[in-house]
């Protein structure tokens, strides 16, 4: 209450001051009106009396003529008639010399001598009026102040001044009336102020104090950490005025949570002697390693797409389903920088500035996204054609024939040049910049950048497998691709096998010295290191996990009711719908499982999240149809009531949505026919805080090298795969926990921050020097 009063005090003072000024103005106006009325009335009466008195003056003897009998008695009678009329206190008639000729008795004692105003009017021969205050003696002999108005009218005889008439009006009624007006105004002001103050206090308490108090309580709960597992406490008030404040407070809370979790994590690590990389540690480490030099990243896929729905309604921000985006976002968040990428959202152009840049993430801008625009034709040749119909199947042994069209190759070279130019433009003014190029879309870019900026440290990370040299030799432009890659100072792959395959390809395709013992290639004096960096996810600590920590059982029930299915056991598969992911093999294994173990019919369902991907490519469109048809076939074979063996969700899901499915599932099935790493496997493990659930993982995914406690399978062997799923569903809780704990430790330790730290620390250790001849080159 006192706080609310304090807040409204300035308002109350303002209201009081305004009310007082208004009251004063009202009194002044009223006085002017009343006095004006009185003056006018006195003038009219004065003129009337003047006409009546002047003839009587003829009868008063002048110094030359005889006096008529009792002329001043007639005058006296006349003035007597006006005594006490309305507000007239009295009337007096004076001679030209100021002698009293007639006067009403009530004022005779005060105005026996003509007052100055009357004398003045006579001398100037001009009618005059004046408000005065005279002192008189009242009946009890005390002094009395009389407020009066005197109207003085000159009198004439035969056209000559013969005296003056004075009318004395009592103006005390004006004072009384003004007092009333003043009193009324003050009462009004007081009531108004009181009402406004009360309303203001109520409003402030209702609109500000209560929500502020709730916000304060919310913050206190957050600070003291009594959250009972939730990410943020409930009960943050809503409302337009508070929305912005709440957004900031929520960010603050998130930062606080993260800082607390980091501190706890670090304390725990000190305690156990382990060394875990966190976002904060990466930021600090990069700050000292990069020494303020910003980080540049280039990839085809952008981390945020702005998409407007077909009806032209509101714009939505989408995080694309891409392992690359999942991995790189935490790195950029940890160390500000610029990410150059292909703007593919249909509303992307609407949100960039004149330099095609914008700050992201939208809710907490931390780094710059620079968008590059491609025409449909360029997109077809560079992305769909050469990258995804050529290199993608070339590098994945998944039995889809690579297509290498010369016109696609031309676009691939052009677009690599375009991106290299944009990267160089962004690097302008930055000394010794650091570039992390991403993936098979940009094999030529490292050489292009390095040729123009020998002082730059350039790394490229190849997110997909590198096949053996015979396989890669299929590509008509293998020499150019290898040469482009060797422009980098460092090339990263997920696993050692891919590094070995690359070095063998180098040996067979270009003139270079391959140093197998140091895992590097020397081409024309420039050394390229080739190293494995197993990519990962940002392992969420419990405090900053996705908030909702409902148990698997509750989550499963909620999901089943949302999807309108009935099942007591859930499996989960999450993939872009891509022929490398073994989705058909997975479905057939479910069919086999239900055939072999009918007890799982009407009990177990596989939820397959399948984000449609690269649908402009015929092979992908056909594959989406094949996957849908296979799910329908199997469902038709087994379905019963509200139970279905396969629930295919063919649309994009956010990370948060997917996390719910991970938590609800008894088993996660990753069946890639060939995969660089596969982050779904690591995401599943990272999201299982309850240390339960089983991972079935293809041996052909890079992740199988680290997650050896998964049930490892050959996805081509449908029988083996179905047995593995069965084993997962039957696995005792104790074994599940043991396996999950080991896998969680592996992912926690080898998280995305360690990946970035290792890659960037190897890159920053490469020394670049300027020779005596002014040449910039690597120090040997
Ligand atoms: C997967 C691969 C990445 C690749 C990405 C491209 O995530 O692991 O190496 O960059 O797909 O997907 P996109 O949808 O951009 O073609």
Short mmCIF file of N, CA and C and ligand atoms in Angstrom, two decimals, residues 300-301 321-324 383 388 392 439-441 463-464 576 581 613-614 675, ligand 1:
data_model
loop_
_atom_site.label_atom_id
_atom_site.label_comp_id
_atom_site.label_asym_id
_atom_site.label_seq_id
_atom_site.Cartn_x
_atom_site.Cartn_y
_atom_site.Cartn_z
N UNK A 300 25.54 -24.68 -46.71
CA UNK A 300 24.40 -24.46 -47.59
C UNK A 300 23.15 -24.24 -46.76
N UNK A 301 22.90 -25.11 -45.80
CA UNK A 301 21.66 -25.02 -45.00
C UNK A 301 21.80 -23.91 -43.98
N UNK A 321 15.48 -29.48 -40.26
CA UNK A 321 15.89 -30.79 -39.73
C UNK A 321 17.22 -31.14 -40.38
N UNK A 322 18.32 -30.79 -39.72
CA UNK A 322 19.62 -31.08 -40.31
C UNK A 322 20.62 -31.28 -39.19
N UNK A 323 21.36 -32.38 -39.30
CA UNK A 323 22.36 -32.67 -38.28
C UNK A 323 23.37 -31.55 -38.18
N UNK A 324 23.66 -30.96 -39.32
CA UNK A 324 24.66 -29.88 -39.36
C UNK A 324 24.22 -28.68 -38.52
N UNK A 383 22.54 -27.66 -55.76
CA UNK A 383 22.07 -28.38 -54.57
C UNK A 383 21.45 -29.73 -54.91
N UNK A 388 23.33 -33.38 -54.27
CA UNK A 388 22.48 -34.43 -53.71
C UNK A 388 22.16 -35.60 -54.64
N UNK A 392 26.12 -36.93 -52.74
CA UNK A 392 25.44 -37.63 -51.62
C UNK A 392 25.42 -39.14 -51.84
N UNK A 439 30.78 -29.17 -45.14
CA UNK A 439 30.13 -30.19 -45.93
C UNK A 439 30.44 -30.26 -47.41
N UNK A 440 29.77 -31.26 -48.00
CA UNK A 440 30.06 -31.64 -49.38
C UNK A 440 29.58 -30.62 -50.40
N UNK A 441 28.80 -29.65 -49.96
CA UNK A 441 28.34 -28.61 -50.91
C UNK A 441 29.48 -27.67 -51.27
N UNK A 463 30.58 -33.63 -43.35
CA UNK A 463 29.61 -34.25 -42.42
C UNK A 463 29.13 -35.63 -42.86
N UNK A 464 29.50 -36.06 -44.05
CA UNK A 464 29.02 -37.36 -44.51
C UNK A 464 30.23 -38.29 -44.67
N UNK A 576 15.20 -37.55 -41.55
CA UNK A 576 14.73 -36.96 -42.79
C UNK A 576 14.37 -38.16 -43.67
N UNK A 581 18.67 -43.85 -44.76
CA UNK A 581 18.34 -44.01 -43.34
C UNK A 581 17.79 -45.37 -42.97
N UNK A 613 12.20 -34.49 -47.16
CA UNK A 613 13.47 -33.84 -47.40
C UNK A 613 13.79 -33.89 -48.89
N UNK A 614 14.38 -32.82 -49.42
CA UNK A 614 14.84 -32.77 -50.82
C UNK A 614 13.78 -33.28 -51.80
N UNK A 675 26.02 -43.77 -42.68
CA UNK A 675 25.82 -42.43 -42.12
C UNK A 675 27.14 -41.90 -41.58
C1 LIG B 1 22.38 -34.31 -43.03
C2 LIG B 1 23.84 -34.51 -43.19
C3 LIG B 1 24.52 -33.20 -43.38
C4 LIG B 1 23.89 -32.43 -44.48
C5 LIG B 1 22.45 -32.29 -44.27
C6 LIG B 1 21.87 -31.62 -45.46
O1 LIG B 1 22.13 -33.70 -41.80
O2 LIG B 1 24.41 -35.18 -42.09
O3 LIG B 1 25.83 -33.46 -43.72
O4 LIG B 1 24.48 -31.15 -44.59
O5 LIG B 1 21.87 -33.54 -44.08
O6 LIG B 1 20.49 -31.68 -45.41
P1 LIG B 1 19.68 -30.72 -46.35
O7 LIG B 1 18.27 -30.86 -45.92
O8 LIG B 1 20.25 -29.39 -46.11
O9 LIG B 1 19.93 -31.19 -47.74
#
